[in-house]
Amino acid sequence: MVTTTLRALDREAATFSLKWAASLVQIAGYATTALGIAPLNIYLFLVGLIGWFAVGYLWKDRAIMLIHAVALAAMGAGLLSS
C-alpha cells in the first residue's frame, strides 16, 4: 500500500512538473512569435503541445489530448508546407 501511494505521488509530481514546463515553453512560443523570432517560435509551440498532450494522456483527459493533437497536426502540416 505504501509503495502504491508513493508511486501515485511520484506520478502526480511528475505530471505537475510536466504541466508547468509545457506551459512555460508555450509561453516562450508566444513571446518569440510576438518578437518575430521564427522558426524558434514554431519549435517551442511543438514542444509545448507535445508536453500538454502527454499531460492529457496521464490525466486520461481526452479533451486535452484532442485539442493538442489537432494543434500538433496543424503545426506539423504548416511546417511541412513551408
mmCIF file of C-alpha atoms in Angstrom:
data_model
loop_
_atom_site.group_PDB
_atom_site.id
_atom_site.type_symbol
_atom_site.label_atom_id
_atom_site.label_comp_id
_atom_site.label_asym_id
_atom_site.label_seq_id
_atom_site.Cartn_x
_atom_site.Cartn_y
_atom_site.Cartn_z
ATOM 1 C CA MET A 1 0.000 0.000 0.000
ATOM 2 C CA VAL A 2 2.783 2.418 0.853
ATOM 3 C CA THR A 3 4.552 1.621 -2.436
ATOM 4 C CA THR A 4 1.361 2.249 -4.393
ATOM 5 C CA THR A 5 0.842 5.562 -2.597
ATOM 6 C CA LEU A 6 4.440 6.612 -3.301
ATOM 7 C CA ARG A 7 4.077 5.743 -6.992
ATOM 8 C CA ALA A 8 0.875 7.776 -7.190
ATOM 9 C CA LEU A 9 2.609 10.738 -5.553
ATOM 10 C CA ASP A 10 5.613 10.402 -7.886
ATOM 11 C CA ARG A 11 3.309 10.290 -10.909
ATOM 12 C CA GLU A 12 1.354 13.296 -9.635
ATOM 13 C CA ALA A 13 4.573 15.265 -9.042
ATOM 14 C CA ALA A 14 5.898 14.341 -12.492
ATOM 15 C CA THR A 15 2.615 15.362 -14.122
ATOM 16 C CA PHE A 16 2.620 18.636 -12.195
ATOM 17 C CA SER A 17 6.172 19.380 -13.375
ATOM 18 C CA LEU A 18 5.374 18.424 -16.966
ATOM 19 C CA LYS A 19 2.264 20.614 -16.963
ATOM 20 C CA TRP A 20 4.201 23.657 -15.816
ATOM 21 C CA ALA A 21 7.194 23.012 -18.067
ATOM 22 C CA ALA A 22 4.928 22.647 -21.116
ATOM 23 C CA SER A 23 3.087 25.830 -20.129
ATOM 24 C CA LEU A 24 6.315 27.807 -19.793
ATOM 25 C CA VAL A 25 7.564 26.512 -23.148
ATOM 26 C CA GLN A 26 4.292 27.537 -24.817
ATOM 27 C CA ILE A 27 4.524 30.988 -23.220
ATOM 28 C CA ALA A 28 8.041 31.231 -24.663
ATOM 29 C CA GLY A 29 6.491 30.286 -28.020
ATOM 30 C CA TYR A 30 4.019 33.161 -27.720
ATOM 31 C CA ALA A 31 6.835 35.553 -26.764
ATOM 32 C CA THR A 32 9.030 34.521 -29.686
ATOM 33 C CA THR A 33 6.048 34.902 -32.029
ATOM 34 C CA ALA A 34 5.444 38.414 -30.727
ATOM 35 C CA LEU A 35 9.115 39.237 -31.251
ATOM 36 C CA GLY A 36 9.115 37.744 -34.754
ATOM 37 C CA ILE A 37 11.656 35.052 -33.903
ATOM 38 C CA ALA A 38 10.899 32.293 -36.394
ATOM 39 C CA PRO A 39 11.187 29.338 -36.684
ATOM 40 C CA LEU A 40 12.105 29.069 -32.980
ATOM 41 C CA ASN A 41 8.525 30.002 -32.079
ATOM 42 C CA ILE A 42 7.157 27.019 -34.002
ATOM 43 C CA TYR A 43 9.547 24.589 -32.341
ATOM 44 C CA LEU A 44 8.666 25.933 -28.900
ATOM 45 C CA PHE A 45 4.974 25.517 -29.674
ATOM 46 C CA LEU A 46 5.585 21.947 -30.850
ATOM 47 C CA VAL A 47 7.390 21.044 -27.628
ATOM 48 C CA GLY A 48 4.649 22.652 -25.544
ATOM 49 C CA LEU A 49 1.918 20.873 -27.496
ATOM 50 C CA ILE A 50 3.598 17.510 -27.092
ATOM 51 C CA GLY A 51 4.017 18.199 -23.374
ATOM 52 C CA TRP A 52 0.356 19.076 -22.945
ATOM 53 C CA PHE A 53 -0.712 16.051 -24.974
ATOM 54 C CA ALA A 54 1.305 13.913 -22.556
ATOM 55 C CA VAL A 55 -0.390 15.612 -19.596
ATOM 56 C CA GLY A 56 -3.775 14.845 -21.127
ATOM 57 C CA TYR A 57 -2.718 11.223 -21.544
ATOM 58 C CA LEU A 58 -1.530 10.973 -17.936
ATOM 59 C CA TRP A 59 -4.758 12.557 -16.703
ATOM 60 C CA LYS A 60 -6.787 10.389 -19.100
ATOM 61 C CA ASP A 61 -8.386 13.619 -20.310
ATOM 62 C CA ARG A 62 -9.422 13.127 -23.913
ATOM 63 C CA ALA A 63 -10.451 16.762 -24.395
ATOM 64 C CA ILE A 64 -6.924 17.973 -23.616
ATOM 65 C CA MET A 65 -5.479 15.250 -25.828
ATOM 66 C CA LEU A 66 -7.832 16.132 -28.709
ATOM 67 C CA ILE A 67 -7.184 19.865 -28.756
ATOM 68 C CA HIS A 68 -3.420 19.371 -28.589
ATOM 69 C CA ALA A 69 -3.418 16.584 -31.180
ATOM 70 C CA VAL A 70 -5.331 18.839 -33.597
ATOM 71 C CA ALA A 71 -2.983 21.753 -32.876
ATOM 72 C CA LEU A 72 0.020 19.453 -33.324
ATOM 73 C CA ALA A 73 -1.308 18.218 -36.676
ATOM 74 C CA ALA A 74 -1.923 21.791 -37.838
ATOM 75 C CA MET A 75 1.557 22.885 -36.791
ATOM 76 C CA GLY A 76 3.107 19.821 -38.447
ATOM 77 C CA ALA A 77 1.208 20.496 -41.672
ATOM 78 C CA GLY A 78 2.354 24.099 -41.602
ATOM 79 C CA LEU A 79 5.982 23.054 -41.144
ATOM 80 C CA LEU A 80 5.800 20.525 -43.964
ATOM 81 C CA SER A 81 4.246 23.030 -46.355
ATOM 82 C CA SER A 82 6.861 25.720 -45.759
#
